[in-house]
Amino acid sequence: MDKSHVKVWENCLSIIKDNVSAQSFKTWFEPIKPVKLSGNVLTIQVPSQFFYEWLEEHYITLLKKTVRKELGAEGKLEYSIIMEGAFNSAKPYTVKIPTTNRKELKNPSVQMPIDLSNKAIRNPFIIPGLKNVNVESQLNPNYSFENFIEGDCNRLARSAGFAVANKPGGTAFNPLLIYGGVGLGKTHLAHAIGIQIKNNFPGKTVLYVSSEKFTHQFIDAVRNNNQNDFVHFYQMIDVLIIDDVQFFAGKDKTQDVFFHVFNHLHQNGKQLVLTADKAPVEMQGMEQRLLSRFKWGLSADLQVPGLETRIAILEKKIYADGIDMPKEVLEYLAYSITTNIRELEGALISLLAQSSLNKKAITLDLAKNMIDKFVKNTAREVSIDYIQKVVCDYFDLPIELLKSKTRKREVVQARQIAMYFAKNMTKSSLATIGLHCGGKDHATVLHACRTVNNLMDTDKRFKNYIEELNKKISIQ
Ligand code: ADP
Ligand code: MG
């Protein structure tokens, strides 16, 4: 903690000033002196026991909020009380006490024996159910924008996230809902937004929480009869990031409390960032009023990354880890794993593990071997893209030509071969294969397969090509 107690208290005062009348401020806050700050506990000195009780009775909520805002969710306040007339340590202090409340107040002069002067009275802001929450934002520094590769698959979501990070609560993207399938980068992007906001606005309270954790905290709060604390805690966040809101499905009470937190934050210009596995229209088990709130801002989806983005992501990873890997291996991984980024990373990690455990160089063979095992359970097949790449490499043709409509002889033949392998090695329909290979129709693909079969029967050299290609494409 690098803030000094004076600075922290100064910050607190500037917030308090905006929330109480000028007279109250002068009476109840100006006389307070900050004494020390140790960890997240700020000690303030108040002129009397009575003064302390008055603060506790009338300003506790404001003080709590303010202190937490400055010191984080586990920020605590301790009072140090000056006794009147205690060894001249302080001038006796008189406060004005509104007569209406007088009956509830104790007489300060009979309260404390002198030897208790300066004894701190703990005022812990412990919120049951939040005990395990770190005061910090819960952000993973690795999930930054710098580490988030941009591609067609995430362009909208990424730039909306970036806009939000530069102006939290100040864009039309509130809430920003990022949705998409597993392993496509929702959590990463959500963290990136939080990290960027912390960088841009260090004073803002940013909190990342999974909806699962939110739910458990809420259940605990209910159990401990602490619902209000729970709600207040969440209502003082400036930027609330809730991951995987689909987890709220069917949990009416949690949805209800989230609805209130949402409204409070939204009304106060605070930013909400949500992630989900589906678009709001497709979410089930979610209250209508909540769904309609989700649609207030922007819903941006993350899609399966294209080949180039997959390659860029792998390149970034191996570069960051300082690993040397042949380009063909990297491309092979990117071509083979098309489902999502988490699997792509998983494949890379197992490959690295295999190579270092068995002291084997990272080669294409090792990669093929590993991929075969790694993706065995997920009904793996070679992709059309990969087939096209191998065929093009083999004939030394640019892949764009193969995907184009050109009728040049050598391209036509390579394209037919690619179609033939796609038909035999993937489960793709003839129409899909045609679409990938120069926008042809299914009849053209059938024709290509027949042509290749015929040529293999009649042309030995051609048959050789096919056999060699077959080896290259097949997974060992
Ligand atoms: P989700 O929350 O959608 O299931 P994650 O955010 O956990 O997905 O992403 C899975 C993995 O993929 C993480 O390790 C993440 O860093 C990585 N990842 C996702 N998108 C990108 C990207 N655009 N650039 C780099 N890494 C990414
Ligand atoms: Mg996630």
PDB file of N, CA, C and O in Angstrom, residues 21 39 43 49 55 85 91 137 140 146 207 217 228 239 250 275 293 315 336 339 350 362 364 368 423 432 440-441 457:
ATOM      1  N   SER A  21     -24.390  17.384   4.168  1.00  0.00           N
ATOM      2  CA  SER A  21     -24.554  18.839   4.121  1.00  0.00           C
ATOM      3  C   SER A  21     -23.270  19.507   4.602  1.00  0.00           C
ATOM      4  O   SER A  21     -22.459  18.895   5.305  1.00  0.00           O
ATOM      5  N   GLY A  39      -1.886  -1.816   6.045  1.00  0.00           N
ATOM      6  CA  GLY A  39      -2.601  -2.727   5.158  1.00  0.00           C
ATOM      7  C   GLY A  39      -3.848  -2.027   4.671  1.00  0.00           C
ATOM      8  O   GLY A  39      -3.782  -0.915   4.167  1.00  0.00           O
ATOM      9  N   THR A  43      -6.869   4.053  10.319  1.00  0.00           N
ATOM     10  CA  THR A  43      -7.264   4.465  11.665  1.00  0.00           C
ATOM     11  C   THR A  43      -7.506   5.964  11.679  1.00  0.00           C
ATOM     12  O   THR A  43      -6.666   6.739  11.209  1.00  0.00           O
ATOM     13  N   GLN A  49     -15.814   9.439  22.533  1.00  0.00           N
ATOM     14  CA  GLN A  49     -16.615   8.230  22.388  1.00  0.00           C
ATOM     15  C   GLN A  49     -17.958   8.557  21.730  1.00  0.00           C
ATOM     16  O   GLN A  49     -18.423   7.878  20.832  1.00  0.00           O
ATOM     17  N   LEU A  55     -21.035   8.952  14.613  1.00  0.00           N
ATOM     18  CA  LEU A  55     -20.600   8.575  13.267  1.00  0.00           C
ATOM     19  C   LEU A  55     -21.148   7.204  12.899  1.00  0.00           C
ATOM     20  O   LEU A  55     -21.686   6.998  11.818  1.00  0.00           O
ATOM     21  N   GLY A  85      -9.818  15.604  28.233  1.00  0.00           N
ATOM     22  CA  GLY A  85      -9.010  15.938  29.398  1.00  0.00           C
ATOM     23  C   GLY A  85      -7.916  14.934  29.717  1.00  0.00           C
ATOM     24  O   GLY A  85      -7.328  14.974  30.787  1.00  0.00           O
ATOM     25  N   LYS A  91      -7.284  19.038  23.284  1.00  0.00           N
ATOM     26  CA  LYS A  91      -8.186  20.006  23.881  1.00  0.00           C
ATOM     27  C   LYS A  91      -9.561  19.359  23.997  1.00  0.00           C
ATOM     28  O   LYS A  91      -9.964  18.628  23.104  1.00  0.00           O
ATOM     29  N   SER A 137      -9.126  -6.610  -8.040  1.00  0.00           N
ATOM     30  CA  SER A 137     -10.149  -6.749  -9.076  1.00  0.00           C
ATOM     31  C   SER A 137     -10.334  -8.167  -9.586  1.00  0.00           C
ATOM     32  O   SER A 137     -11.202  -8.419 -10.385  1.00  0.00           O
ATOM     33  N   ASN A 140      -6.726 -11.289 -14.267  1.00  0.00           N
ATOM     34  CA  ASN A 140      -5.538 -12.045 -14.624  1.00  0.00           C
ATOM     35  C   ASN A 140      -4.716 -11.218 -15.612  1.00  0.00           C
ATOM     36  O   ASN A 140      -5.145 -10.973 -16.726  1.00  0.00           O
ATOM     37  N   GLU A 146      -3.065  -6.717 -25.151  1.00  0.00           N
ATOM     38  CA  GLU A 146      -1.841  -6.990 -25.930  1.00  0.00           C
ATOM     39  C   GLU A 146      -1.768  -8.460 -26.316  1.00  0.00           C
ATOM     40  O   GLU A 146      -1.280  -8.811 -27.368  1.00  0.00           O
ATOM     41  N   LEU A 207     -14.342  -4.933 -10.763  1.00  0.00           N
ATOM     42  CA  LEU A 207     -14.439  -6.268 -10.190  1.00  0.00           C
ATOM     43  C   LEU A 207     -14.836  -7.279 -11.246  1.00  0.00           C
ATOM     44  O   LEU A 207     -15.811  -7.107 -11.967  1.00  0.00           O
ATOM     45  N   GLN A 217     -21.873 -16.510  -3.430  1.00  0.00           N
ATOM     46  CA  GLN A 217     -21.794 -15.421  -2.443  1.00  0.00           C
ATOM     47  C   GLN A 217     -23.183 -14.999  -2.006  1.00  0.00           C
ATOM     48  O   GLN A 217     -23.438 -14.753  -0.827  1.00  0.00           O
ATOM     49  N   ASN A 228     -28.179  -7.448   2.545  1.00  0.00           N
ATOM     50  CA  ASN A 228     -27.976  -6.019   2.281  1.00  0.00           C
ATOM     51  C   ASN A 228     -26.519  -5.680   2.043  1.00  0.00           C
ATOM     52  O   ASN A 228     -26.192  -4.918   1.144  1.00  0.00           O
ATOM     53  N   VAL A 239     -16.988  -0.758 -12.216  1.00  0.00           N
ATOM     54  CA  VAL A 239     -17.023  -1.576 -13.423  1.00  0.00           C
ATOM     55  C   VAL A 239     -17.211  -3.027 -12.986  1.00  0.00           C
ATOM     56  O   VAL A 239     -16.322  -3.631 -12.404  1.00  0.00           O
ATOM     57  N   GLY A 250     -32.425 -20.231 -14.458  1.00  0.00           N
ATOM     58  CA  GLY A 250     -33.206 -21.022 -13.514  1.00  0.00           C
ATOM     59  C   GLY A 250     -33.000 -20.629 -12.055  1.00  0.00           C
ATOM     60  O   GLY A 250     -33.625 -21.195 -11.169  1.00  0.00           O
ATOM     61  N   THR A 275     -20.524 -11.757 -19.958  1.00  0.00           N
ATOM     62  CA  THR A 275     -20.269 -12.738 -21.016  1.00  0.00           C
ATOM     63  C   THR A 275     -21.303 -13.840 -20.894  1.00  0.00           C
ATOM     64  O   THR A 275     -21.866 -14.079 -19.819  1.00  0.00           O
ATOM     65  N   ARG A 293     -32.734  -6.130 -20.258  1.00  0.00           N
ATOM     66  CA  ARG A 293     -31.615  -5.287 -19.849  1.00  0.00           C
ATOM     67  C   ARG A 293     -30.359  -5.636 -20.641  1.00  0.00           C
ATOM     68  O   ARG A 293     -29.601  -4.767 -21.031  1.00  0.00           O
ATOM     69  N   GLU A 315       1.585 -18.246 -33.072  1.00  0.00           N
ATOM     70  CA  GLU A 315       2.860 -17.541 -33.195  1.00  0.00           C
ATOM     71  C   GLU A 315       3.116 -16.672 -31.968  1.00  0.00           C
ATOM     72  O   GLU A 315       4.199 -16.642 -31.419  1.00  0.00           O
ATOM     73  N   SER A 336      -5.125 -28.150 -38.213  1.00  0.00           N
ATOM     74  CA  SER A 336      -5.823 -29.336 -37.701  1.00  0.00           C
ATOM     75  C   SER A 336      -6.854 -29.011 -36.639  1.00  0.00           C
ATOM     76  O   SER A 336      -7.861 -29.686 -36.521  1.00  0.00           O
ATOM     77  N   THR A 339     -11.621 -26.098 -33.854  1.00  0.00           N
ATOM     78  CA  THR A 339     -12.780 -25.920 -32.986  1.00  0.00           C
ATOM     79  C   THR A 339     -12.727 -24.637 -32.175  1.00  0.00           C
ATOM     80  O   THR A 339     -13.601 -23.804 -32.275  1.00  0.00           O
ATOM     81  N   SER A 350       0.550 -29.769 -25.223  1.00  0.00           N
ATOM     82  CA  SER A 350       0.923 -31.199 -25.188  1.00  0.00           C
ATOM     83  C   SER A 350       2.088 -31.476 -26.104  1.00  0.00           C
ATOM     84  O   SER A 350       2.919 -32.323 -25.800  1.00  0.00           O
ATOM     85  N   ILE A 362      10.817 -31.017 -31.989  1.00  0.00           N
ATOM     86  CA  ILE A 362       9.449 -30.759 -32.426  1.00  0.00           C
ATOM     87  C   ILE A 362       9.400 -30.876 -33.940  1.00  0.00           C
ATOM     88  O   ILE A 362       9.835 -29.984 -34.656  1.00  0.00           O
ATOM     89  N   LEU A 364       7.181 -32.402 -37.549  1.00  0.00           N
ATOM     90  CA  LEU A 364       5.842 -32.608 -38.076  1.00  0.00           C
ATOM     91  C   LEU A 364       5.318 -33.984 -37.665  1.00  0.00           C
ATOM     92  O   LEU A 364       4.153 -34.148 -37.298  1.00  0.00           O
ATOM     93  N   LYS A 368       1.933 -34.743 -35.688  1.00  0.00           N
ATOM     94  CA  LYS A 368       0.865 -35.592 -36.226  1.00  0.00           C
ATOM     95  C   LYS A 368       0.472 -36.663 -35.231  1.00  0.00           C
ATOM     96  O   LYS A 368      -0.703 -36.935 -34.984  1.00  0.00           O
ATOM     97  N   LYS A 423     -13.296 -35.434 -50.246  1.00  0.00           N
ATOM     98  CA  LYS A 423     -14.420 -36.377 -50.283  1.00  0.00           C
ATOM     99  C   LYS A 423     -14.079 -37.642 -49.480  1.00  0.00           C
ATOM    100  O   LYS A 423     -14.916 -38.152 -48.725  1.00  0.00           O
ATOM    101  N   THR A 432     -20.330 -28.594 -49.713  1.00  0.00           N
ATOM    102  CA  THR A 432     -19.352 -27.841 -48.920  1.00  0.00           C
ATOM    103  C   THR A 432     -17.979 -27.901 -49.574  1.00  0.00           C
ATOM    104  O   THR A 432     -17.266 -26.896 -49.647  1.00  0.00           O
ATOM    105  N   LYS A 440     -17.492 -24.333 -56.577  1.00  0.00           N
ATOM    106  CA  LYS A 440     -18.096 -25.273 -57.546  1.00  0.00           C
ATOM    107  C   LYS A 440     -19.319 -25.952 -56.924  1.00  0.00           C
ATOM    108  O   LYS A 440     -19.484 -25.955 -55.709  1.00  0.00           O
ATOM    109  N   ASP A 441     -20.127 -26.576 -57.772  1.00  0.00           N
ATOM    110  CA  ASP A 441     -21.290 -27.282 -57.221  1.00  0.00           C
ATOM    111  C   ASP A 441     -20.982 -28.760 -56.967  1.00  0.00           C
ATOM    112  O   ASP A 441     -19.899 -29.236 -57.285  1.00  0.00           O
ATOM    113  N   ASP A 457      -6.030 -45.200 -62.329  1.00  0.00           N
ATOM    114  CA  ASP A 457      -6.027 -46.495 -62.999  1.00  0.00           C
ATOM    115  C   ASP A 457      -5.156 -46.505 -64.237  1.00  0.00           C
ATOM    116  O   ASP A 457      -4.568 -47.526 -64.584  1.00  0.00           O
TER     117      ASP A 457
END
